C-alpha cells in the first residue's frame, strides 16, 4: 500500500505513545483526588489547583519518556519520501522529538504554557516553578497549556490543515487510536469518502475497522518494524 501510494499520511493517537511507557490520559483517572479527568481537563477548571497539578504532572511525565521505535520509523519514512504528514491527537511532541518534520498537532502540545488573557507564552516548567498567573502588568491571567480541553473547539488552522492532508492522501495509516473521539475520527471517514486506502494498526478493535482495507490488532512498534524491513528489503 505504501509503495503504491502517491500521497501517504499517518494519523496517530494515544496508543502510539503508550508504547513509550507514557501513561494514557485516562489511566490517570483514579489518581486525581477521585475526580474525573474529563472534568479537570476542562475550560472551567483552568486556574484550579487540580488543573495545575494535573498538567504539571503531564509535563513532567514527558521528560521521563522518549519516542519509541514506532515514532522513529515514521520519521525515517518521511525522510525517505514515503510519508508526507503526520496528523496526531497526541500532545507529547514525540513525533518531532523522533525527527518528524511535518506534524499537525490537532489537539495542541505541552511545549509551553500561554496566558488565557494576553496569550503571552511561558516555559513549560513554569507550573513547577510556582508560576501559575501571568506576570504582565495588570494582566494576572491564568496560565494554561495550548491544548484542546474537553468542550473546546479545535484550532481552526490546524484542523483545516489536517483536512487538507487527508483530502490529498490516497493512503492513510491509522496508529494507536480507537477512533472514538470526534472530529479526529471523522478524518478516517473523510479518507474513505475521497477514496484513500486505509490501514489501521491498533491493539484492540476500533470503531471504524469496517472502513479499513488492512487491519492489524497488534503492537505498533512491532508491526511498523516488520513493514519497515519489507520496505528496506
Ligand atoms: Zn497575560
Short mmCIF file of C-alpha atoms and ligand atoms in Angstrom, two decimals:
data_model
loop_
_atom_site.label_atom_id
_atom_site.label_comp_id
_atom_site.label_asym_id
_atom_site.label_seq_id
_atom_site.Cartn_x
_atom_site.Cartn_y
_atom_site.Cartn_z
CA UNK A 1 0.00 0.00 0.00
CA UNK A 2 2.80 2.42 0.90
CA UNK A 3 4.74 1.70 -2.28
CA UNK A 4 1.65 2.11 -4.46
CA UNK A 5 0.64 5.42 -2.86
CA UNK A 6 1.39 8.89 -4.17
CA UNK A 7 0.42 10.75 -1.00
CA UNK A 8 0.64 8.76 2.20
CA UNK A 9 -0.22 10.23 5.64
CA UNK A 10 -0.36 8.80 9.15
CA UNK A 11 -2.95 9.50 11.86
CA UNK A 12 -1.78 8.78 15.39
CA UNK A 13 -3.37 8.55 18.83
CA UNK A 14 -2.55 7.67 22.42
CA UNK A 15 -1.58 4.05 21.63
CA UNK A 16 1.42 5.42 19.73
CA UNK A 17 2.86 6.84 22.94
CA UNK A 18 1.76 4.23 25.47
CA UNK A 19 4.38 2.03 23.77
CA UNK A 20 6.94 4.52 25.14
CA UNK A 21 5.55 3.78 28.61
CA UNK A 22 3.77 7.15 28.77
CA UNK A 23 0.62 6.68 30.85
CA UNK A 24 -2.60 7.04 28.89
CA UNK A 25 -4.60 10.14 29.78
CA UNK A 26 -7.45 8.02 31.00
CA UNK A 27 -5.26 5.88 33.22
CA UNK A 28 -4.64 8.91 35.43
CA UNK A 29 -8.33 8.79 36.29
CA UNK A 30 -8.18 7.23 39.71
CA UNK A 31 -5.16 9.21 40.82
CA UNK A 32 -6.63 12.67 40.79
CA UNK A 33 -8.43 13.23 44.08
CA UNK A 34 -11.06 10.76 42.94
CA UNK A 35 -12.10 13.27 40.28
CA UNK A 36 -12.91 12.67 36.67
CA UNK A 37 -10.02 13.70 34.39
CA UNK A 38 -12.59 14.93 31.89
CA UNK A 39 -13.70 17.49 34.49
CA UNK A 40 -10.14 18.51 35.37
CA UNK A 41 -9.18 18.89 31.70
CA UNK A 42 -12.00 21.34 31.03
CA UNK A 43 -12.03 25.10 30.48
CA UNK A 44 -13.85 25.79 33.72
CA UNK A 45 -11.07 24.07 35.70
CA UNK A 46 -8.31 26.38 34.39
CA UNK A 47 -6.51 28.01 37.31
CA UNK A 48 -7.68 25.48 39.89
CA UNK A 49 -5.11 23.55 41.91
CA UNK A 50 -6.35 20.29 40.34
CA UNK A 51 -5.85 21.61 36.81
CA UNK A 52 -2.35 22.89 37.59
CA UNK A 53 -1.33 19.67 39.36
CA UNK A 54 -2.70 17.57 36.53
CA UNK A 55 -0.81 19.39 33.77
CA UNK A 56 2.32 19.89 35.85
CA UNK A 57 2.33 16.09 36.19
CA UNK A 58 1.66 15.56 32.46
CA UNK A 59 4.53 17.91 31.54
CA UNK A 60 6.88 16.18 33.99
CA UNK A 61 5.79 12.75 32.67
CA UNK A 62 7.00 13.74 29.22
CA UNK A 63 10.54 14.34 30.44
CA UNK A 64 10.72 10.77 31.73
CA UNK A 65 9.78 9.12 28.46
CA UNK A 66 11.18 9.12 24.94
CA UNK A 67 9.85 8.46 21.45
CA UNK A 68 9.76 4.73 20.68
CA UNK A 69 10.67 2.68 17.61
CA UNK A 70 7.27 3.44 16.04
CA UNK A 71 7.92 7.22 16.15
CA UNK A 72 11.41 6.64 14.76
CA UNK A 73 10.18 4.56 11.85
CA UNK A 74 7.62 7.23 10.87
CA UNK A 75 10.39 9.87 10.94
CA UNK A 76 12.54 7.60 8.79
CA UNK A 77 9.71 7.10 6.28
CA UNK A 78 9.26 10.87 5.99
CA UNK A 79 12.98 11.33 5.25
CA UNK A 80 12.80 8.50 2.71
CA UNK A 81 9.92 10.29 0.95
CA UNK A 82 7.21 7.72 1.72
CA UNK A 83 5.30 9.64 4.37
CA UNK A 84 4.05 13.18 3.68
CA UNK A 85 2.48 14.16 7.01
CA UNK A 86 1.53 13.01 10.48
CA UNK A 87 -1.77 14.16 11.97
CA UNK A 88 -1.75 13.45 15.68
CA UNK A 89 -4.10 13.63 18.63
CA UNK A 90 -1.10 13.41 20.93
CA UNK A 91 0.16 16.43 22.84
CA UNK A 92 3.50 14.88 23.84
CA UNK A 93 5.67 16.13 20.96
CA UNK A 94 7.26 12.68 20.49
CA UNK A 95 6.92 12.75 16.69
CA UNK A 96 9.03 15.90 16.47
CA UNK A 97 11.49 14.54 19.04
CA UNK A 98 11.93 11.49 16.82
CA UNK A 99 12.73 13.77 13.87
CA UNK A 100 9.42 14.08 12.01
CA UNK A 101 9.10 17.50 10.36
CA UNK A 102 5.55 17.72 9.06
CA UNK A 103 3.42 17.07 12.12
CA UNK A 104 -0.04 18.58 12.64
CA UNK A 105 -0.96 18.50 16.33
CA UNK A 106 -4.73 18.80 16.15
CA UNK A 107 -5.10 18.73 19.95
CA UNK A 108 -2.19 21.10 20.65
CA UNK A 109 1.01 20.47 22.62
CA UNK A 110 2.72 20.87 26.02
CA UNK A 111 5.94 22.59 24.88
CA UNK A 112 4.93 25.82 26.60
CA UNK A 113 2.13 27.50 28.54
CA UNK A 114 0.16 30.56 27.48
CA UNK A 115 -1.75 33.28 29.33
CA UNK A 116 -5.50 32.93 28.85
CA UNK A 117 -5.87 36.73 28.70
CA UNK A 118 -2.92 38.17 26.75
CA UNK A 119 -1.61 34.95 25.09
CA UNK A 120 1.96 35.59 26.36
CA UNK A 121 3.95 32.34 26.21
CA UNK A 122 5.67 30.91 29.28
CA UNK A 123 8.13 28.00 29.58
CA UNK A 124 6.56 24.58 30.13
CA UNK A 125 8.24 24.27 33.55
CA UNK A 126 6.51 27.42 34.86
CA UNK A 127 4.00 25.40 36.91
CA UNK A 128 6.86 23.52 38.54
CA UNK A 129 8.45 26.86 39.45
CA UNK A 130 5.22 28.04 41.05
CA UNK A 131 4.32 30.46 38.25
CA UNK A 132 0.57 29.97 37.73
CA UNK A 133 -0.50 33.51 36.73
CA UNK A 134 0.62 35.88 34.01
CA UNK A 135 3.26 38.36 35.15
CA UNK A 136 2.37 41.09 32.65
CA UNK A 137 1.34 44.25 34.45
CA UNK A 138 -2.41 44.34 35.19
CA UNK A 139 -2.98 41.03 33.37
CA UNK A 140 -2.95 38.32 36.05
CA UNK A 141 -4.48 35.86 33.58
CA UNK A 142 -4.23 32.14 34.31
CA UNK A 143 -1.57 30.12 32.54
CA UNK A 144 -2.69 27.09 30.58
CA UNK A 145 -1.16 24.69 28.07
CA UNK A 146 -2.06 25.40 24.41
CA UNK A 147 -4.08 22.23 24.08
CA UNK A 148 -7.69 21.47 23.27
CA UNK A 149 -9.55 20.85 26.53
CA UNK A 150 -12.76 18.85 26.73
CA UNK A 151 -15.56 21.03 25.43
CA UNK A 152 -13.23 23.35 23.49
CA UNK A 153 -13.15 23.75 19.73
CA UNK A 154 -10.13 22.59 17.77
CA UNK A 155 -7.74 25.23 16.47
CA UNK A 156 -9.31 26.05 13.08
CA UNK A 157 -5.93 26.41 11.32
CA UNK A 158 -4.54 23.06 12.39
CA UNK A 159 -7.88 21.38 11.73
CA UNK A 160 -8.13 22.73 8.18
CA UNK A 161 -4.51 21.67 7.54
CA UNK A 162 -5.40 18.17 8.76
CA UNK A 163 -8.45 18.02 6.48
CA UNK A 164 -6.36 19.21 3.51
CA UNK A 165 -3.76 16.49 4.13
CA UNK A 166 -6.45 13.79 4.23
CA UNK A 167 -8.04 15.16 1.05
CA UNK A 168 -4.66 14.91 -0.70
CA UNK A 169 -3.98 11.41 0.60
CA UNK A 170 -4.51 8.26 -1.40
CA UNK A 171 -3.34 6.11 1.54
CA UNK A 172 -3.69 6.65 5.27
CA UNK A 173 -2.24 4.66 8.15
CA UNK A 174 -4.10 4.93 11.47
CA UNK A 175 -1.99 4.12 14.53
CA UNK A 176 -2.96 3.66 18.16
CA UNK A 177 -6.40 5.20 18.33
CA UNK A 178 -9.74 3.54 18.92
CA UNK A 179 -11.34 6.24 16.71
CA UNK A 180 -13.99 7.20 19.22
CA UNK A 181 -13.02 10.89 19.55
CA UNK A 182 -14.57 13.25 17.01
CA UNK A 183 -13.87 15.24 14.96
CA UNK A 184 -10.49 13.41 14.71
CA UNK A 185 -12.10 10.07 13.86
CA UNK A 186 -14.02 11.88 11.13
CA UNK A 187 -10.72 12.18 9.23
CA UNK A 188 -10.87 8.44 8.59
CA UNK A 189 -14.44 8.74 7.29
CA UNK A 190 -13.27 11.61 5.06
CA UNK A 191 -10.43 9.45 3.73
CA UNK A 192 -12.95 6.73 2.89
CA UNK A 193 -15.17 9.22 1.04
CA UNK A 194 -12.25 10.57 -1.00
CA UNK A 195 -11.22 7.04 -1.96
CA UNK A 196 -8.00 6.68 0.00
CA UNK A 197 -6.86 3.24 1.06
CA UNK A 198 -6.95 2.83 4.82
CA UNK A 199 -4.80 0.71 7.12
CA UNK A 200 -5.38 0.55 10.87
CA UNK A 201 -2.90 -0.75 13.43
CA UNK A 202 -4.27 -0.79 16.98
CA UNK A 203 -4.02 -3.23 19.87
CA UNK A 204 -7.78 -3.55 20.07
CA UNK A 205 -10.72 -3.18 17.70
CA UNK A 206 -11.60 0.37 16.66
CA UNK A 207 -14.95 1.96 15.92
CA UNK A 208 -14.03 2.28 12.23
CA UNK A 209 -12.41 -1.09 11.48
CA UNK A 210 -15.20 -1.65 8.92
CA UNK A 211 -13.78 1.20 6.78
CA UNK A 212 -10.27 -0.24 6.61
CA UNK A 213 -8.60 -2.17 3.78
CA UNK A 214 -5.97 -3.54 6.18
CA UNK A 215 -6.49 -4.10 9.92
CA UNK A 216 -3.84 -5.33 12.34
CA UNK A 217 -4.58 -5.68 16.04
CA UNK A 218 -1.06 -5.74 17.46
CA UNK A 219 1.77 -3.57 18.81
CA UNK A 220 2.55 -0.58 16.58
CA UNK A 221 6.32 -0.82 17.05
CA UNK A 222 6.35 -4.49 16.13
CA UNK A 223 4.19 -4.15 13.02
CA UNK A 224 5.91 -0.98 11.75
CA UNK A 225 9.24 -2.73 12.26
CA UNK A 226 8.11 -5.57 10.02
CA UNK A 227 6.76 -3.18 7.38
CA UNK A 228 9.98 -1.18 7.51
CA UNK A 229 12.02 -4.31 6.90
CA UNK A 230 9.84 -5.17 3.94
CA UNK A 231 10.27 -1.65 2.53
CA UNK A 232 14.05 -1.78 3.01
CA UNK A 233 14.40 -5.24 1.59
ZN1 LIG B 1 -1.32 37.77 30.41
#
